[in-house]
PDB file of C-alpha atoms in Angstrom:
ATOM      1  CA  MET L   5      97.306 167.089 173.512  1.00  0.00           C
ATOM      2  CA  ILE L   6      95.120 168.905 170.976  1.00  0.00           C
ATOM      3  CA  ASN L   7      92.039 166.949 169.903  1.00  0.00           C
ATOM      4  CA  VAL L   8      91.191 167.494 166.226  1.00  0.00           C
ATOM      5  CA  LEU L   9      88.076 165.934 164.718  1.00  0.00           C
ATOM      6  CA  PHE L  10      88.148 165.234 160.990  1.00  0.00           C
ATOM      7  CA  ALA L  11      84.511 165.600 159.909  1.00  0.00           C
ATOM      8  CA  ALA L  12      84.311 164.766 156.232  1.00  0.00           C
ATOM      9  CA  LYS L  13      83.635 161.788 153.988  1.00  0.00           C
ATOM     10  CA  THR L  14      85.801 158.696 154.184  1.00  0.00           C
ATOM     11  CA  GLU L  15      87.552 159.382 150.890  1.00  0.00           C
ATOM     12  CA  ARG L  16      88.670 162.754 152.236  1.00  0.00           C
ATOM     13  CA  TRP L  17      90.094 161.124 155.349  1.00  0.00           C
ATOM     14  CA  ASN L  18      92.052 158.724 153.165  1.00  0.00           C
ATOM     15  CA  THR L  19      93.717 161.606 151.303  1.00  0.00           C
ATOM     16  CA  TYR L  20      94.129 164.033 154.208  1.00  0.00           C
ATOM     17  CA  GLU L  21      95.224 161.892 157.163  1.00  0.00           C
ATOM     18  CA  THR L  22      98.912 161.672 156.257  1.00  0.00           C
ATOM     19  CA  PRO L  23      99.313 165.294 155.018  1.00  0.00           C
ATOM     20  CA  LEU L  24      97.605 166.596 158.154  1.00  0.00           C
ATOM     21  CA  ARG L  25      99.804 164.555 160.472  1.00  0.00           C
ATOM     22  CA  THR L  26     102.851 165.794 158.564  1.00  0.00           C
ATOM     23  CA  ALA L  27     101.734 169.421 158.775  1.00  0.00           C
ATOM     24  CA  PHE L  28     101.022 169.159 162.515  1.00  0.00           C
ATOM     25  CA  ALA L  29     104.500 167.702 163.079  1.00  0.00           C
ATOM     26  CA  GLU L  30     106.081 170.544 161.101  1.00  0.00           C
ATOM     27  CA  GLN L  31     104.390 172.997 163.480  1.00  0.00           C
ATOM     28  CA  ASP L  32     105.454 170.970 166.557  1.00  0.00           C
ATOM     29  CA  LEU L  33     101.792 170.459 167.445  1.00  0.00           C
ATOM     30  CA  GLU L  34     100.892 167.451 169.566  1.00  0.00           C
ATOM     31  CA  VAL L  35      97.615 166.453 167.944  1.00  0.00           C
ATOM     32  CA  ASP L  36      95.253 163.560 168.415  1.00  0.00           C
ATOM     33  CA  LEU L  37      93.604 163.419 164.979  1.00  0.00           C
ATOM     34  CA  ARG L  38      90.563 161.186 164.646  1.00  0.00           C
ATOM     35  CA  THR L  39      87.270 160.806 162.806  1.00  0.00           C
ATOM     36  CA  GLU L  40      85.401 160.212 166.090  1.00  0.00           C
ATOM     37  CA  PHE L  41      85.561 161.935 169.480  1.00  0.00           C
ATOM     38  CA  PRO L  42      83.159 162.625 172.305  1.00  0.00           C
ATOM     39  CA  PRO L  43      81.950 166.086 171.169  1.00  0.00           C
ATOM     40  CA  GLU L  44      82.846 167.729 174.472  1.00  0.00           C
ATOM     41  CA  ASP L  45      86.522 166.733 174.013  1.00  0.00           C
ATOM     42  CA  VAL L  46      87.047 168.320 170.579  1.00  0.00           C
ATOM     43  CA  ASP L  47      89.327 171.365 170.290  1.00  0.00           C
ATOM     44  CA  TYR L  48      89.096 171.910 166.513  1.00  0.00           C
ATOM     45  CA  ILE L  49      86.985 170.518 163.668  1.00  0.00           C
ATOM     46  CA  VAL L  50      88.396 170.010 160.184  1.00  0.00           C
ATOM     47  CA  TYR L  51      85.194 170.144 158.196  1.00  0.00           C
ATOM     48  CA  ALA L  52      83.609 169.479 154.818  1.00  0.00           C
ATOM     49  CA  PRO L  53      79.946 170.533 154.479  1.00  0.00           C
ATOM     50  CA  ASN L  54      78.970 167.392 152.569  1.00  0.00           C
ATOM     51  CA  GLY L  55      79.818 165.169 155.533  1.00  0.00           C
ATOM     52  CA  ASP L  56      77.543 163.884 158.290  1.00  0.00           C
ATOM     53  CA  LEU L  57      78.153 166.602 160.899  1.00  0.00           C
ATOM     54  CA  HIS L  58      75.383 169.193 160.944  1.00  0.00           C
ATOM     55  CA  ASP L  59      74.816 169.942 164.635  1.00  0.00           C
ATOM     56  CA  PHE L  60      77.674 171.844 166.272  1.00  0.00           C
ATOM     57  CA  THR L  61      75.871 172.392 169.568  1.00  0.00           C
ATOM     58  CA  PRO L  62      77.586 169.540 171.511  1.00  0.00           C
ATOM     59  CA  PHE L  63      81.081 170.808 170.663  1.00  0.00           C
ATOM     60  CA  THR L  64      81.311 173.108 173.643  1.00  0.00           C
ATOM     61  CA  ARG L  65      85.133 173.143 173.819  1.00  0.00           C
ATOM     62  CA  CYS L  66      85.730 173.646 170.100  1.00  0.00           C
ATOM     63  CA  LYS L  67      87.778 176.763 169.316  1.00  0.00           C
ATOM     64  CA  ALA L  68      87.216 176.832 165.548  1.00  0.00           C
ATOM     65  CA  VAL L  69      85.718 175.010 162.571  1.00  0.00           C
ATOM     66  CA  LEU L  70      88.248 174.858 159.739  1.00  0.00           C
ATOM     67  CA  ASN L  71      86.571 174.388 156.373  1.00  0.00           C
ATOM     68  CA  LEU L  72      88.313 172.244 153.762  1.00  0.00           C
ATOM     69  CA  TRP L  73      86.724 174.217 150.923  1.00  0.00           C
ATOM     70  CA  ALA L  74      86.915 177.818 149.806  1.00  0.00           C
ATOM     71  CA  GLY L  75      83.109 178.006 149.598  1.00  0.00           C
ATOM     72  CA  VAL L  76      81.173 178.166 152.853  1.00  0.00           C
ATOM     73  CA  GLU L  77      77.624 178.704 151.567  1.00  0.00           C
ATOM     74  CA  ASP L  78      76.552 175.237 152.750  1.00  0.00           C
ATOM     75  CA  VAL L  79      77.578 175.828 156.368  1.00  0.00           C
ATOM     76  CA  VAL L  80      77.614 179.569 157.065  1.00  0.00           C
ATOM     77  CA  GLY L  81      73.862 179.651 157.704  1.00  0.00           C
ATOM     78  CA  ASN L  82      73.891 176.728 160.146  1.00  0.00           C
ATOM     79  CA  GLN L  83      72.147 178.059 163.246  1.00  0.00           C
ATOM     80  CA  THR L  84      73.954 175.605 165.539  1.00  0.00           C
ATOM     81  CA  LEU L  85      77.372 176.932 164.516  1.00  0.00           C
ATOM     82  CA  SER L  86      78.567 179.368 167.168  1.00  0.00           C
ATOM     83  CA  GLN L  87      82.280 178.636 166.786  1.00  0.00           C
ATOM     84  CA  PRO L  88      84.565 180.742 164.544  1.00  0.00           C
ATOM     85  CA  LEU L  89      84.481 179.456 160.965  1.00  0.00           C
ATOM     86  CA  ALA L  90      87.532 179.702 158.707  1.00  0.00           C
ATOM     87  CA  ARG L  91      87.326 179.122 154.967  1.00  0.00           C
ATOM     88  CA  MET L  92      90.113 177.492 153.011  1.00  0.00           C
ATOM     89  CA  VAL L  93      92.570 179.833 151.328  1.00  0.00           C
ATOM     90  CA  ASP L  94      95.214 177.548 149.920  1.00  0.00           C
ATOM     91  CA  TYR L  95      98.147 178.152 147.567  1.00  0.00           C
ATOM     92  CA  GLY L  96      97.312 175.017 145.583  1.00  0.00           C
ATOM     93  CA  LEU L  97      93.676 176.004 145.176  1.00  0.00           C
ATOM     94  CA  THR L  98      94.634 179.530 144.115  1.00  0.00           C
ATOM     95  CA  GLN L  99      97.287 178.390 141.656  1.00  0.00           C
ATOM     96  CA  GLY L 100      94.934 175.832 140.152  1.00  0.00           C
ATOM     97  CA  MET L 101      92.289 178.503 139.625  1.00  0.00           C
ATOM     98  CA  VAL L 102      94.800 180.861 138.006  1.00  0.00           C
ATOM     99  CA  GLU L 103      95.889 178.149 135.586  1.00  0.00           C
ATOM    100  CA  TRP L 104      92.316 177.189 134.644  1.00  0.00           C
ATOM    101  CA  VAL L 105      91.111 180.774 134.223  1.00  0.00           C
ATOM    102  CA  THR L 106      94.104 181.967 132.213  1.00  0.00           C
ATOM    103  CA  GLY L 107      93.938 178.829 130.063  1.00  0.00           C
ATOM    104  CA  HIS L 108      90.320 179.327 129.090  1.00  0.00           C
ATOM    105  CA  THR L 109      90.730 183.089 128.685  1.00  0.00           C
ATOM    106  CA  LEU L 110      93.563 182.487 126.224  1.00  0.00           C
ATOM    107  CA  ARG L 111      91.548 179.748 124.517  1.00  0.00           C
ATOM    108  CA  HIS L 112      88.710 182.165 123.759  1.00  0.00           C
ATOM    109  CA  HIS L 113      91.001 185.119 123.066  1.00  0.00           C
ATOM    110  CA  LEU L 114      93.044 183.177 120.507  1.00  0.00           C
ATOM    111  CA  GLY L 115      90.026 181.442 118.960  1.00  0.00           C
ATOM    112  CA  MET L 116      91.551 178.026 119.578  1.00  0.00           C
ATOM    113  CA  ASP L 117      88.241 176.199 119.163  1.00  0.00           C
ATOM    114  CA  GLN L 118      88.127 177.204 115.499  1.00  0.00           C
ATOM    115  CA  HIS L 119      91.234 175.148 114.872  1.00  0.00           C
ATOM    116  CA  ILE L 120      91.018 172.389 117.482  1.00  0.00           C
ATOM    117  CA  LEU L 121      87.415 171.590 116.539  1.00  0.00           C
ATOM    118  CA  GLY L 122      87.683 172.578 112.889  1.00  0.00           C
ATOM    119  CA  GLN L 123      89.960 169.976 111.290  1.00  0.00           C
ATOM    120  CA  ASP L 124      87.725 169.690 108.233  1.00  0.00           C
ATOM    121  CA  GLY L 125      89.964 170.833 105.401  1.00  0.00           C
ATOM    122  CA  GLU L 126      89.038 174.526 105.615  1.00  0.00           C
ATOM    123  CA  TRP L 127      91.953 176.972 105.908  1.00  0.00           C
ATOM    124  CA  ARG L 128      90.861 179.511 108.526  1.00  0.00           C
ATOM    125  CA  SER L 129      92.903 182.694 108.482  1.00  0.00           C
ATOM    126  CA  PHE L 130      91.443 184.283 111.611  1.00  0.00           C
ATOM    127  CA  VAL L 131      94.025 186.437 113.411  1.00  0.00           C
ATOM    128  CA  PRO L 132      93.109 187.388 116.992  1.00  0.00           C
ATOM    129  CA  PRO L 133      93.717 190.833 118.445  1.00  0.00           C
ATOM    130  CA  LEU L 134      96.562 191.310 120.888  1.00  0.00           C
ATOM    131  CA  ALA L 135      95.730 190.859 124.563  1.00  0.00           C
ATOM    132  CA  GLU L 136      95.886 194.620 125.084  1.00  0.00           C
ATOM    133  CA  ASP L 137      92.832 194.945 122.845  1.00  0.00           C
ATOM    134  CA  ARG L 138      90.726 192.309 124.649  1.00  0.00           C
ATOM    135  CA  ARG L 139      89.081 193.665 127.797  1.00  0.00           C
ATOM    136  CA  VAL L 140      88.644 191.300 130.718  1.00  0.00           C
ATOM    137  CA  THR L 141      86.306 191.859 133.656  1.00  0.00           C
ATOM    138  CA  ILE L 142      86.473 189.802 136.834  1.00  0.00           C
ATOM    139  CA  LEU L 143      83.501 189.850 139.188  1.00  0.00           C
ATOM    140  CA  GLY L 144      84.930 189.175 142.636  1.00  0.00           C
ATOM    141  CA  LEU L 145      88.276 190.500 143.860  1.00  0.00           C
ATOM    142  CA  GLY L 146      88.909 188.124 146.731  1.00  0.00           C
ATOM    143  CA  THR L 147      91.961 185.894 146.919  1.00  0.00           C
ATOM    144  CA  LEU L 148      91.102 183.957 143.754  1.00  0.00           C
ATOM    145  CA  GLY L 149      89.879 186.914 141.717  1.00  0.00           C
ATOM    146  CA  LEU L 150      92.901 189.026 142.571  1.00  0.00           C
ATOM    147  CA  ALA L 151      95.338 186.230 141.726  1.00  0.00           C
ATOM    148  CA  CYS L 152      93.645 185.672 138.356  1.00  0.00           C
ATOM    149  CA  ALA L 153      93.613 189.411 137.660  1.00  0.00           C
ATOM    150  CA  LYS L 154      97.356 189.713 138.267  1.00  0.00           C
ATOM    151  CA  ALA L 155      98.091 186.750 135.995  1.00  0.00           C
ATOM    152  CA  LEU L 156      95.972 188.189 133.169  1.00  0.00           C
ATOM    153  CA  ILE L 157      97.550 191.620 133.553  1.00  0.00           C
ATOM    154  CA  GLY L 158     100.916 189.900 133.237  1.00  0.00           C
ATOM    155  CA  LEU L 159      99.764 188.513 129.885  1.00  0.00           C
ATOM    156  CA  GLY L 160      98.859 192.000 128.680  1.00  0.00           C
ATOM    157  CA  PHE L 161      95.071 192.043 129.159  1.00  0.00           C
ATOM    158  CA  PRO L 162      93.452 195.216 130.534  1.00  0.00           C
ATOM    159  CA  VAL L 163      91.541 194.060 133.605  1.00  0.00           C
ATOM    160  CA  THR L 164      88.515 195.570 135.326  1.00  0.00           C
ATOM    161  CA  GLY L 165      87.477 194.161 138.665  1.00  0.00           C
ATOM    162  CA  TRP L 166      84.171 194.500 140.482  1.00  0.00           C
ATOM    163  CA  SER L 167      83.587 193.898 144.169  1.00  0.00           C
ATOM    164  CA  ARG L 168      80.838 194.490 146.702  1.00  0.00           C
ATOM    165  CA  THR L 169      82.803 197.232 148.447  1.00  0.00           C
ATOM    166  CA  ALA L 170      85.298 199.746 147.079  1.00  0.00           C
ATOM    167  CA  LYS L 171      88.874 198.572 146.454  1.00  0.00           C
ATOM    168  CA  ASP L 172      91.978 200.275 145.119  1.00  0.00           C
ATOM    169  CA  ILE L 173      94.383 197.813 143.493  1.00  0.00           C
ATOM    170  CA  GLU L 174      97.273 198.894 141.326  1.00  0.00           C
ATOM    171  CA  GLY L 175      96.900 197.890 137.696  1.00  0.00           C
ATOM    172  CA  ILE L 176      93.190 197.037 137.962  1.00  0.00           C
ATOM    173  CA  THR L 177      90.257 199.306 137.162  1.00  0.00           C
ATOM    174  CA  CYS L 178      88.271 198.743 140.354  1.00  0.00           C
ATOM    175  CA  LEU L 179      84.509 199.247 140.423  1.00  0.00           C
ATOM    176  CA  HIS L 180      81.885 198.497 143.064  1.00  0.00           C
ATOM    177  CA  GLY L 181      78.176 198.748 143.788  1.00  0.00           C
ATOM    178  CA  PRO L 182      75.223 198.458 141.379  1.00  0.00           C
ATOM    179  CA  ASP L 183      76.355 201.255 139.067  1.00  0.00           C
ATOM    180  CA  GLY L 184      79.863 199.858 139.025  1.00  0.00           C
ATOM    181  CA  LEU L 185      78.550 196.418 138.118  1.00  0.00           C
ATOM    182  CA  ARG L 186      76.762 197.728 135.053  1.00  0.00           C
ATOM    183  CA  GLU L 187      79.904 199.562 133.943  1.00  0.00           C
ATOM    184  CA  ALA L 188      82.050 196.494 134.616  1.00  0.00           C
ATOM    185  CA  VAL L 189      80.010 194.141 132.444  1.00  0.00           C
ATOM    186  CA  SER L 190      79.580 196.725 129.687  1.00  0.00           C
ATOM    187  CA  THR L 191      83.316 196.598 128.951  1.00  0.00           C
ATOM    188  CA  ALA L 192      83.719 192.819 129.366  1.00  0.00           C
ATOM    189  CA  ASP L 193      84.902 191.142 126.193  1.00  0.00           C
ATOM    190  CA  VAL L 194      85.644 188.274 128.585  1.00  0.00           C
ATOM    191  CA  LEU L 195      83.652 188.066 131.817  1.00  0.00           C
ATOM    192  CA  ILE L 196      85.055 185.878 134.597  1.00  0.00           C
ATOM    193  CA  LEU L 197      82.860 185.054 137.599  1.00  0.00           C
ATOM    194  CA  LEU L 198      84.583 184.519 140.951  1.00  0.00           C
ATOM    195  CA  LEU L 199      81.979 185.789 143.387  1.00  0.00           C
ATOM    196  CA  PRO L 200      80.836 183.787 146.410  1.00  0.00           C
ATOM    197  CA  ASN L 201      77.388 182.232 146.434  1.00  0.00           C
ATOM    198  CA  THR L 202      75.136 184.381 148.633  1.00  0.00           C
ATOM    199  CA  ALA L 203      71.596 185.719 148.435  1.00  0.00           C
ATOM    200  CA  ALA L 204      73.051 189.006 147.202  1.00  0.00           C
ATOM    201  CA  THR L 205      75.056 187.441 144.363  1.00  0.00           C
ATOM    202  CA  GLU L 206      72.448 185.031 142.965  1.00  0.00           C
ATOM    203  CA  ASN L 207      71.628 185.833 139.320  1.00  0.00           C
ATOM    204  CA  THR L 208      74.254 188.579 139.173  1.00  0.00           C
ATOM    205  CA  VAL L 209      74.508 187.724 135.486  1.00  0.00           C
ATOM    206  CA  ASP L 210      70.862 188.180 134.534  1.00  0.00           C
ATOM    207  CA  SER L 211      69.181 189.305 131.327  1.00  0.00           C
ATOM    208  CA  GLN L 212      70.077 192.953 131.950  1.00  0.00           C
ATOM    209  CA  ALA L 213      73.741 192.207 132.639  1.00  0.00           C
ATOM    210  CA  LEU L 214      73.926 190.027 129.540  1.00  0.00           C
ATOM    211  CA  ALA L 215      72.332 192.728 127.405  1.00  0.00           C
ATOM    212  CA  ASP L 216      74.866 195.240 128.723  1.00  0.00           C
ATOM    213  CA  MET L 217      77.799 193.077 127.651  1.00  0.00           C
ATOM    214  CA  PRO L 218      79.510 193.697 124.304  1.00  0.00           C
ATOM    215  CA  GLU L 219      78.311 191.751 121.284  1.00  0.00           C
ATOM    216  CA  GLY L 220      80.303 188.542 120.922  1.00  0.00           C
ATOM    217  CA  ALA L 221      81.575 188.454 124.515  1.00  0.00           C
ATOM    218  CA  PHE L 222      82.690 185.327 126.338  1.00  0.00           C
ATOM    219  CA  ILE L 223      81.665 184.191 129.816  1.00  0.00           C
ATOM    220  CA  ILE L 224      83.830 182.001 132.048  1.00  0.00           C
ATOM    221  CA  ASN L 225      82.300 180.769 135.310  1.00  0.00           C
ATOM    222  CA  PRO L 226      84.507 178.836 137.748  1.00  0.00           C
ATOM    223  CA  GLY L 227      82.831 180.521 140.739  1.00  0.00           C
ATOM    224  CA  ARG L 228      79.345 179.325 141.635  1.00  0.00           C
ATOM    225  CA  GLY L 229      76.436 178.108 139.500  1.00  0.00           C
ATOM    226  CA  PRO L 230      73.729 180.396 140.938  1.00  0.00           C
ATOM    227  CA  LEU L 231      75.666 183.500 139.848  1.00  0.00           C
ATOM    228  CA  ILE L 232      74.075 183.047 136.403  1.00  0.00           C
ATOM    229  CA  ASP L 233      70.426 183.127 135.362  1.00  0.00           C
ATOM    230  CA  ASP L 234      70.584 179.996 133.197  1.00  0.00           C
ATOM    231  CA  ASP L 235      67.515 180.771 131.072  1.00  0.00           C
ATOM    232  CA  ALA L 236      68.775 184.280 130.336  1.00  0.00           C
ATOM    233  CA  LEU L 237      72.199 182.969 129.369  1.00  0.00           C
ATOM    234  CA  LEU L 238      70.745 180.360 127.014  1.00  0.00           C
ATOM    235  CA  LYS L 239      68.707 183.062 125.261  1.00  0.00           C
ATOM    236  CA  ALA L 240      71.794 185.277 124.917  1.00  0.00           C
ATOM    237  CA  LEU L 241      73.754 182.354 123.491  1.00  0.00           C
ATOM    238  CA  ASP L 242      70.970 181.410 121.078  1.00  0.00           C
ATOM    239  CA  SER L 243      70.842 184.971 119.756  1.00  0.00           C
ATOM    240  CA  GLY L 244      74.621 185.089 119.313  1.00  0.00           C
ATOM    241  CA  HIS L 245      74.977 188.105 121.574  1.00  0.00           C
ATOM    242  CA  ILE L 246      77.189 185.972 123.818  1.00  0.00           C
ATOM    243  CA  ALA L 247      79.689 184.042 121.711  1.00  0.00           C
ATOM    244  CA  HIS L 248      80.432 181.261 124.171  1.00  0.00           C
ATOM    245  CA  ALA L 249      80.135 180.304 127.829  1.00  0.00           C
ATOM    246  CA  THR L 250      82.628 178.037 129.567  1.00  0.00           C
ATOM    247  CA  LEU L 251      80.976 176.797 132.737  1.00  0.00           C
ATOM    248  CA  ASP L 252      82.576 174.768 135.506  1.00  0.00           C
ATOM    249  CA  VAL L 253      79.892 175.145 138.198  1.00  0.00           C
ATOM    250  CA  PHE L 254      76.130 174.660 138.179  1.00  0.00           C
ATOM    251  CA  ARG L 255      73.045 174.930 140.367  1.00  0.00           C
ATOM    252  CA  ILE L 256      72.766 171.139 140.401  1.00  0.00           C
ATOM    253  CA  GLU L 257      75.909 169.022 140.346  1.00  0.00           C
ATOM    254  CA  PRO L 258      76.579 166.740 138.611  1.00  0.00           C
ATOM    255  CA  LEU L 259      74.858 168.629 135.824  1.00  0.00           C
ATOM    256  CA  PRO L 260      71.788 166.554 134.789  1.00  0.00           C
ATOM    257  CA  ALA L 261      72.281 164.642 131.546  1.00  0.00           C
ATOM    258  CA  ASP L 262      69.265 166.334 129.939  1.00  0.00           C
ATOM    259  CA  HIS L 263      70.368 169.899 130.739  1.00  0.00           C
ATOM    260  CA  PRO L 264      70.538 172.038 127.578  1.00  0.00           C
ATOM    261  CA  TYR L 265      74.078 173.164 128.393  1.00  0.00           C
ATOM    262  CA  TRP L 266      75.408 169.737 127.424  1.00  0.00           C
ATOM    263  CA  SER L 267      74.263 169.945 123.821  1.00  0.00           C
ATOM    264  CA  HIS L 268      74.507 173.684 123.214  1.00  0.00           C
ATOM    265  CA  PRO L 269      77.143 174.460 120.546  1.00  0.00           C
ATOM    266  CA  ARG L 270      78.174 177.658 122.330  1.00  0.00           C
ATOM    267  CA  VAL L 271      78.680 176.090 125.771  1.00  0.00           C
ATOM    268  CA  THR L 272      81.636 174.221 127.207  1.00  0.00           C
ATOM    269  CA  VAL L 273      80.870 172.187 130.340  1.00  0.00           C
ATOM    270  CA  THR L 274      83.671 171.183 132.680  1.00  0.00           C
ATOM    271  CA  PRO L 275      82.870 169.072 135.780  1.00  0.00           C
ATOM    272  CA  HIS L 276      83.759 171.448 138.641  1.00  0.00           C
ATOM    273  CA  ILE L 277      87.485 170.997 138.082  1.00  0.00           C
ATOM    274  CA  ALA L 278      88.624 174.612 137.813  1.00  0.00           C
ATOM    275  CA  SER L 279      90.434 174.228 141.092  1.00  0.00           C
ATOM    276  CA  GLU L 280      90.652 171.760 143.918  1.00  0.00           C
ATOM    277  CA  THR L 281      92.048 171.989 147.398  1.00  0.00           C
ATOM    278  CA  ARG L 282      95.412 170.177 147.503  1.00  0.00           C
ATOM    279  CA  PRO L 283      95.768 168.064 150.652  1.00  0.00           C
ATOM    280  CA  SER L 284      99.435 168.883 151.261  1.00  0.00           C
ATOM    281  CA  SER L 285      99.160 172.665 151.038  1.00  0.00           C
ATOM    282  CA  ALA L 286      95.676 172.785 152.607  1.00  0.00           C
ATOM    283  CA  SER L 287      96.931 170.757 155.567  1.00  0.00           C
ATOM    284  CA  ARG L 288      99.595 173.375 156.201  1.00  0.00           C
ATOM    285  CA  VAL L 289      96.917 176.084 156.246  1.00  0.00           C
ATOM    286  CA  ILE L 290      94.910 174.084 158.801  1.00  0.00           C
ATOM    287  CA  ALA L 291      97.986 173.439 160.943  1.00  0.00           C
ATOM    288  CA  GLU L 292      98.867 177.128 160.945  1.00  0.00           C
ATOM    289  CA  ASN L 293      95.364 178.069 162.086  1.00  0.00           C
ATOM    290  CA  ILE L 294      95.513 175.533 164.916  1.00  0.00           C
ATOM    291  CA  ARG L 295      98.922 176.879 165.925  1.00  0.00           C
ATOM    292  CA  ARG L 296      97.401 180.348 166.019  1.00  0.00           C
ATOM    293  CA  GLY L 297      94.471 179.169 168.080  1.00  0.00           C
ATOM    294  CA  GLN L 298      96.790 177.556 170.600  1.00  0.00           C
ATOM    295  CA  SER L 299      98.953 180.686 170.785  1.00  0.00           C
ATOM    296  CA  GLY L 300      96.038 183.094 171.165  1.00  0.00           C
ATOM    297  CA  GLU L 301      96.678 184.701 167.785  1.00  0.00           C
ATOM    298  CA  PRO L 302      93.862 185.665 165.374  1.00  0.00           C
ATOM    299  CA  PHE L 303      92.710 182.904 163.039  1.00  0.00           C
ATOM    300  CA  LEU L 304      93.338 183.291 159.325  1.00  0.00           C
ATOM    301  CA  HIS L 305      90.544 183.537 156.743  1.00  0.00           C
ATOM    302  CA  LEU L 306      87.633 183.911 159.170  1.00  0.00           C
ATOM    303  CA  VAL L 307      84.172 184.079 157.605  1.00  0.00           C
ATOM    304  CA  ASP L 308      82.023 187.166 158.078  1.00  0.00           C
ATOM    305  CA  ARG L 309      78.636 185.640 158.887  1.00  0.00           C
ATOM    306  CA  GLY L 310      76.873 188.888 157.983  1.00  0.00           C
ATOM    307  CA  VAL L 311      77.924 188.814 154.331  1.00  0.00           C
ATOM    308  CA  GLY L 312      78.189 185.042 154.036  1.00  0.00           C
ATOM    309  CA  TYR L 313      81.852 184.596 153.125  1.00  0.00           C
TER     310      TYR L 313
END
């Protein structure tokens, strides 16, 4: 019997218990799934960082901690965590992100706000350029960034991607490093942020990056709030240099009611809904990793503690 501890909030247990049991059965895994175990008896931990488990030291038998979320910034620095840590890479999460990103890219590209929010009797004859004439830059070419890039290329947008290290991906202009970042933002009519939240990525979009962007550019951030210097962005929006920012993630969530983003005419706030882990597909990812652990195969989606993701 494989002992699996579900260490997350009660509402997560209510939505994940049945899908997890189903996924374990599909893999022919004999699993005892509970929300409480003696720590020394636990083989795997299904984990959400906002739960009550913070000390991993007693879990001496645990083979891996399997994160329910794609982001691991709230657990990767935990000094008690010596077990392998896997982040969530889930079809449902990826597909949801692709749909949200392409939707808002098309919204800004087509100027939909002018018509949706402009039902005031004025006939607006704005005709947008074709996608091939609107340059998109994606910062972050991991699983989510790459999936979004491929979808946007399929719609006809020329896509530039920036990553920490060099990549060569067909159909994407790939840039890396500090010089590459400046080039990447300088051609971004639409800038999409899908970087992880680490010390190295905080304030990636600062006053210099904003100044380097084309006049009238759009920013879409479904990645992490700290990627943007908020004060710098507000100044760029006030000046009109940045036409609009659609923001799904923030340094403090929920976004405080008095934050200037709420009332700014050039900002769209969405409540961290760009993508969500789907219990059914995420449970299959977890079951596959446990199957691998039991078979002595490498775990999927392991976190590199050195870089933080």
